[in-house]
Coordinates of C-alpha atoms and ligand atoms in Angstrom, one line a residue:
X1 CA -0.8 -17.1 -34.0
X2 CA -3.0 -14.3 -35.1
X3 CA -1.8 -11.0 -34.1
X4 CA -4.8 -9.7 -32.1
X5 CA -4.4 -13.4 -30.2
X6 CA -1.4 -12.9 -29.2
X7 CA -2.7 -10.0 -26.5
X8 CA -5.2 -12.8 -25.1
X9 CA -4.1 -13.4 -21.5
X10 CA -7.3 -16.7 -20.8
X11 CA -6.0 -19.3 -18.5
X12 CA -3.6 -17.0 -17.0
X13 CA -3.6 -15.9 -13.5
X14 CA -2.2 -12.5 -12.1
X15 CA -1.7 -10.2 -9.1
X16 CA -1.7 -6.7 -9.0
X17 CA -0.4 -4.4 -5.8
X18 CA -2.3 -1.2 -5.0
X19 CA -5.4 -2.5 -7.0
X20 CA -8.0 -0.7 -5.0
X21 CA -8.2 2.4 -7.0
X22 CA -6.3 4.6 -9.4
X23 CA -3.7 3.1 -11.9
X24 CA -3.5 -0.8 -10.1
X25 CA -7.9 -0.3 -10.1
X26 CA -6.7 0.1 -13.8
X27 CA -3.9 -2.4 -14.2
X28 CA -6.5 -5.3 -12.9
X29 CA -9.1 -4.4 -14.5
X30 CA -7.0 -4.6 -18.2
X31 CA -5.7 -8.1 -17.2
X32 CA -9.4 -9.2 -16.2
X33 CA -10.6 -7.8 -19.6
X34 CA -7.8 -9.4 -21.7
X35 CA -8.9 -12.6 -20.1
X36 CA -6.7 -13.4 -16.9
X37 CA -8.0 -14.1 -13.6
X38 CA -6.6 -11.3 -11.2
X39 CA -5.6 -11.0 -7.5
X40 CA -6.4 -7.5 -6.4
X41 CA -3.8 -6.6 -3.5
X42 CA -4.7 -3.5 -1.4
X43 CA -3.7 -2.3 2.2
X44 CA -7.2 -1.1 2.0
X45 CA -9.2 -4.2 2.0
X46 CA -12.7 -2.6 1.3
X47 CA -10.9 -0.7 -2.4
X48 CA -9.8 -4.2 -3.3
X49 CA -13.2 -6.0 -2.7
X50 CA -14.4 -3.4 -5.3
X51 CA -12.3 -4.1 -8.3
X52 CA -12.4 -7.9 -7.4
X53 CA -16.6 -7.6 -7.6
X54 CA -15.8 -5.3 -10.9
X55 CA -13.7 -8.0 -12.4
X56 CA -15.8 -11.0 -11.6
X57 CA -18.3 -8.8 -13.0
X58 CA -16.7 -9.8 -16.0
X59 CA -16.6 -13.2 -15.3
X60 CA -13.2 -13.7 -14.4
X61 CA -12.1 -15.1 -11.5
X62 CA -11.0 -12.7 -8.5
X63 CA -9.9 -12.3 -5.8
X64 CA -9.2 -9.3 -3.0
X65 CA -6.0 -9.7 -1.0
X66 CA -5.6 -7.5 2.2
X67 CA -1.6 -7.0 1.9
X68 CA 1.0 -4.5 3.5
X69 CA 3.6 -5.4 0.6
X70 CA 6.1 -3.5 2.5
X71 CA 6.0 -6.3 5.1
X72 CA 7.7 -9.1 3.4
X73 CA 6.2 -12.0 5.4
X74 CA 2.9 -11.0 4.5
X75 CA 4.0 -10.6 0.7
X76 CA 5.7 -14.0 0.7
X77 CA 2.2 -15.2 2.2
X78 CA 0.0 -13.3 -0.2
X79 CA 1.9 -14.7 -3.5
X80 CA 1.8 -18.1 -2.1
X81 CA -1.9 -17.7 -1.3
X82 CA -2.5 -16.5 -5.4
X83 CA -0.6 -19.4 -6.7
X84 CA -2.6 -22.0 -4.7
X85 CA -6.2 -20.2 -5.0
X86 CA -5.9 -20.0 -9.1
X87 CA -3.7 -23.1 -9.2
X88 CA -0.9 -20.9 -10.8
X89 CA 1.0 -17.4 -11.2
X90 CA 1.6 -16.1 -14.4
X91 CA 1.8 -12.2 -13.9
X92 CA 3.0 -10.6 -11.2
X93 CA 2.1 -6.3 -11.3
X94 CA 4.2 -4.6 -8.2
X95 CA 2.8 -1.1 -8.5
X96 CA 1.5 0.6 -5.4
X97 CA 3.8 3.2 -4.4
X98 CA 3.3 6.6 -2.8
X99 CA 4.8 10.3 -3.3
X100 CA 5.9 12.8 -0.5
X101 CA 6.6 16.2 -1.7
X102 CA 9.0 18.0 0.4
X103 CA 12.3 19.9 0.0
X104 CA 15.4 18.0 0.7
X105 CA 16.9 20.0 3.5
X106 CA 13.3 19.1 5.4
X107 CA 12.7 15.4 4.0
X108 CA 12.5 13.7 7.5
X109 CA 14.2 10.2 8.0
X110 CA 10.6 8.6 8.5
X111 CA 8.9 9.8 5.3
X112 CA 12.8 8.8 2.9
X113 CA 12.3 5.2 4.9
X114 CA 8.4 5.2 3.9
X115 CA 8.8 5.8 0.2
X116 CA 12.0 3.7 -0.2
X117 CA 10.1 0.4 1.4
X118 CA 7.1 0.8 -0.8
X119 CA 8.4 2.1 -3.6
X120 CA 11.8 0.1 -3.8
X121 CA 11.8 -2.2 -1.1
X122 CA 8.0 -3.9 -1.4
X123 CA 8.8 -4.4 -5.9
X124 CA 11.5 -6.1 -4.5
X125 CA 9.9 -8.3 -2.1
X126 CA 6.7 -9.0 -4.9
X127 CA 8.9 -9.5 -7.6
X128 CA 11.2 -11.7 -5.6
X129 CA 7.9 -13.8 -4.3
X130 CA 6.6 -13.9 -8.0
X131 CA 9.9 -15.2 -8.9
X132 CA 10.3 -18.2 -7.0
X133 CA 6.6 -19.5 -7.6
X134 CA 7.6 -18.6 -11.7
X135 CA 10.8 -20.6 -11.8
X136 CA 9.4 -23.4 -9.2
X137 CA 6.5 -23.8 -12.0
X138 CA 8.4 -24.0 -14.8
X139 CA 7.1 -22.5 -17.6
X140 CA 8.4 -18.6 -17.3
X141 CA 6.0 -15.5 -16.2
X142 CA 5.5 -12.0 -16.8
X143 CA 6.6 -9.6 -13.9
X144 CA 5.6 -5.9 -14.5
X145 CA 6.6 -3.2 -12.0
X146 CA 5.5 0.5 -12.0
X147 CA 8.1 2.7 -12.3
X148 CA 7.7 6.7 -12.7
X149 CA 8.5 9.2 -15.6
X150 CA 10.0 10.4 -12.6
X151 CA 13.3 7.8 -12.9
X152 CA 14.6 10.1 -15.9
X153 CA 13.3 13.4 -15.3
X154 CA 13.1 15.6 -11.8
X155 CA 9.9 17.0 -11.4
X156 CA 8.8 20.5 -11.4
X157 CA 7.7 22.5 -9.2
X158 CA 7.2 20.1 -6.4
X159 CA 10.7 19.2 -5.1
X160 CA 10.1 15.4 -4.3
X161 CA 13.7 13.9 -4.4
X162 CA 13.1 10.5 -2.6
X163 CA 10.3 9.4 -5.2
X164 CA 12.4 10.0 -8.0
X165 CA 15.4 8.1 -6.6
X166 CA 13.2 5.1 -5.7
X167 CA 11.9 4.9 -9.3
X168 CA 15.1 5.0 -10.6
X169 CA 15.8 2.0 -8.5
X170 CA 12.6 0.4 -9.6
X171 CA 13.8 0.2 -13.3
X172 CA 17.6 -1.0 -12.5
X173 CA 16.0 -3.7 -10.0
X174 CA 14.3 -4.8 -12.9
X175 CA 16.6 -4.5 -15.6
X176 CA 18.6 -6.8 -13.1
X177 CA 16.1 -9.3 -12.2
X178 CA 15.2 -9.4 -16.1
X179 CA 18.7 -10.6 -17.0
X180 CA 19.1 -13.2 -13.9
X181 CA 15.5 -14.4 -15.0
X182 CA 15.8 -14.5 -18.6
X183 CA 17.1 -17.6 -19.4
X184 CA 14.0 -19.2 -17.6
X185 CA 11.4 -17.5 -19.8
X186 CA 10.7 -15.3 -17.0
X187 CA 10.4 -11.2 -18.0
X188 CA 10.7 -8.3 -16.1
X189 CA 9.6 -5.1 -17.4
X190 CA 9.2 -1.4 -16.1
X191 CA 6.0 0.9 -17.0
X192 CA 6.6 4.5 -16.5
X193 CA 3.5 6.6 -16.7
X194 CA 3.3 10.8 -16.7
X195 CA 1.2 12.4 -14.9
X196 CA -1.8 10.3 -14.6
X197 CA -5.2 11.5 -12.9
X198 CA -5.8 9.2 -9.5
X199 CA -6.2 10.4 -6.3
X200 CA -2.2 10.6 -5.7
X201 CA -2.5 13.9 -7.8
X202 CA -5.5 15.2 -8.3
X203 CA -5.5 16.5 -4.5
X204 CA -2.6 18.5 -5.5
X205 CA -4.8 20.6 -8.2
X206 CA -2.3 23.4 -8.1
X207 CA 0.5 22.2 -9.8
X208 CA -1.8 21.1 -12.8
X209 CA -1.7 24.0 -14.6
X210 CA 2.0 23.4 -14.6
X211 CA 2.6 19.9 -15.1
X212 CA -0.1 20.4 -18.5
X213 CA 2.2 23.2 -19.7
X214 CA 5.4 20.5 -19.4
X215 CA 3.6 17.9 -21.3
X216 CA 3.8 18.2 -25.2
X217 CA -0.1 16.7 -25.7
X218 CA -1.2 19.1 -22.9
X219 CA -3.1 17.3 -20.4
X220 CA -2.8 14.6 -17.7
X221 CA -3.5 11.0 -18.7
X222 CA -6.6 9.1 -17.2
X223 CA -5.6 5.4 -15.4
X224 CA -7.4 3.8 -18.8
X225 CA -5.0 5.0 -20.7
X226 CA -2.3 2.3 -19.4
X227 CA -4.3 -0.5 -19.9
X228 CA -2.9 -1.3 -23.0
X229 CA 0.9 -1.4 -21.9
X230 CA 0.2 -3.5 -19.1
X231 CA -1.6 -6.1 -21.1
X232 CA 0.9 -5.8 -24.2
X233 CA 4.0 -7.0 -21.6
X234 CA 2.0 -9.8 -20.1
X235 CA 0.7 -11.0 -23.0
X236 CA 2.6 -13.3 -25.6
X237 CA 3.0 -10.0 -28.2
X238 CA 6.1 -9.5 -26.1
X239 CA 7.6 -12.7 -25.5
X240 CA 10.7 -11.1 -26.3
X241 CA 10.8 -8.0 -24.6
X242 CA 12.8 -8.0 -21.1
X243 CA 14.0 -5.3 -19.0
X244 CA 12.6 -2.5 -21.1
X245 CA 10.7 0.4 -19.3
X246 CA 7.6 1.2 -21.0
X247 CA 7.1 5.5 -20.6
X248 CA 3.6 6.4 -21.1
X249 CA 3.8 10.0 -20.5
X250 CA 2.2 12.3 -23.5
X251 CA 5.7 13.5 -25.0
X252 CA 7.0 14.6 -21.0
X253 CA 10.5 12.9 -21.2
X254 CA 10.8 14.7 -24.9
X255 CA 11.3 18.4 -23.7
Ligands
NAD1 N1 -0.5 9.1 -10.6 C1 0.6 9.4 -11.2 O1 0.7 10.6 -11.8 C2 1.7 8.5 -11.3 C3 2.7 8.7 -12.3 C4 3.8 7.9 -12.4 C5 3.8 6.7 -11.6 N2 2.8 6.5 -10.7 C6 2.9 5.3 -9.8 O2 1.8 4.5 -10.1 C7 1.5 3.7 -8.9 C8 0.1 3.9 -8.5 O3 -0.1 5.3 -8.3 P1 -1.6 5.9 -8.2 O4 -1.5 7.2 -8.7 O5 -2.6 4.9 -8.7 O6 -1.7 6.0 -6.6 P2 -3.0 6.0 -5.6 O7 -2.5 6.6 -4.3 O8 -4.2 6.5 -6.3 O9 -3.2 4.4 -5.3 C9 -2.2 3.7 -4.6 C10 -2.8 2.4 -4.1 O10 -1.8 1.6 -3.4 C11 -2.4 1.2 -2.1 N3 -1.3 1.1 -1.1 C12 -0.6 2.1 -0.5 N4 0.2 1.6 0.4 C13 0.2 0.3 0.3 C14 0.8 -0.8 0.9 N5 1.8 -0.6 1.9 N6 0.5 -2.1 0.6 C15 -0.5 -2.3 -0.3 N7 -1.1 -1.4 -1.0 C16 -0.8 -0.1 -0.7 C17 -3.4 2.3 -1.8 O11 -4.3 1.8 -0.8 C18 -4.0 2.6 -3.1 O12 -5.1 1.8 -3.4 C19 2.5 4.2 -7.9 O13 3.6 3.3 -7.9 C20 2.9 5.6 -8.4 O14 4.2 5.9 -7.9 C21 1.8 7.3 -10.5

């Protein structure tokens, strides 16, 4: 196989969580473009009718999935509803996930629980989902979960301890469910961005100067600028790559 086909993802079929805007908006869109037919997942069901219009825009097929993935009935639901709507799964992207920025000592018991279901919690109950459908079909599937820069490194200045422990947890969870999986041709892989321009940080314009003066090329990255990693570990270019975390993150993790 050519190299260049090797990154074609046609006649596959995908979902992505937290594809309404930001870096899932992003995530679908590269699938779509690469040639798969995407699920956009959203709690915000009018956010995921947009990328699904953008993507059959591009003559894919889509669909937009209203989905609370921290409710596992409803996930179990939503993944059996992609399988049967595209006739298959192939690529599973668990990625919407939220930050709450607060020192420990005031971290309340409600906002720890709410970042540990959907950050943790919900990549568990997709990937889990994805799984079953993958090794009831037969013939592998890509699972790709969004992890942080934030599972190696502690963020400064914002104090934000329960987001950095539930990435960390992302990457083990998938390390783990990589090995079980691997002998059925199923991989699971991490992709840890930097900081990355979505709404999740650019309402909090006054650490900016600071996070750019962390980062070694200077700046945040934009959403488009993960495309490429998310279709590089769906795609057969990596058939052999499992349980590795991707770190897209403009030289962060080096200092
Ligand atoms: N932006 C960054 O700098 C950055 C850096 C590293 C990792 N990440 C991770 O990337 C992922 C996406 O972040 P983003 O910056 O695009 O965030 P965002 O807030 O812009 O988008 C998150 C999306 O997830 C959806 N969502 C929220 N709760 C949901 C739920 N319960 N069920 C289904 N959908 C839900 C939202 O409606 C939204 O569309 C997150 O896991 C985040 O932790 C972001």
């Amino acid at each position: 196989m050519n190299v260049l086909d090797s990154f074609r993802l046609e006649g596959k079929a995908a979902f992505v969580t937290g594809a309404g805007r930001g870096i899932g908006k992003a995530l679908a869109l590269a699938l779509a473009e690469a040639g798969a037919d995407v699920a956009c997942v959203d709690i915000d069901p009018a956010t995921a009718a947009q990328t699904a219009e953008a993507i059959g825009a591009l003559g894919r097929r889509a669909r937009a999935i209203a989905c609370d993935v921290t409710q596992r009935p409803a996930v179990d639901a939503m993944v059996e509803r992609v399988a049967a709507k595209f006739g298959r799964l192939d690529i599973a992207v668990n990625n919407a996930g939220v930050c709450v920025n607060a020192p420990a000592v005031d971290y309340t018991d409600d906002a720890w629980r709410r970042i540990i279901d959907l950050n943790l919690t919900a990549v568990f109950y997709g990937s889990r989902a994805a799984g079953r459908v993958m090794l009831r079909q037969g013939r592998g599937g890509r699972i790709i979960n969004t992890a942080s820069m934030s599972a190696q490194i502690v963020n400064r200045p914002q104090p934000q301890c329960a987001y950095n422990a539930s990435k960390a947890a992302v990457i083990q969870l998938s390390r783990s469910l990589a090995a079980e999986w691997a002998p059925k041709g199923i991989t699971v892989n991490t992709i840890s961005p930097g900081y990355t321009g979505t709404e999740l940080t650019l309402a909090l314009k006054e650490y900016h100067e600071h996070w750019k003066r962390d980062t070694p090329m200077g700046r945040l990255a934009t959403p488009e600028e993960l495309k490429g990693a998310v279709v590089f570990l769906a795609s057969p270019a990596a058939a052999f790559v499992t349980g590795h975390d991707l770190v897209i993150d403009g030289g962060f993790t080096c200092w």
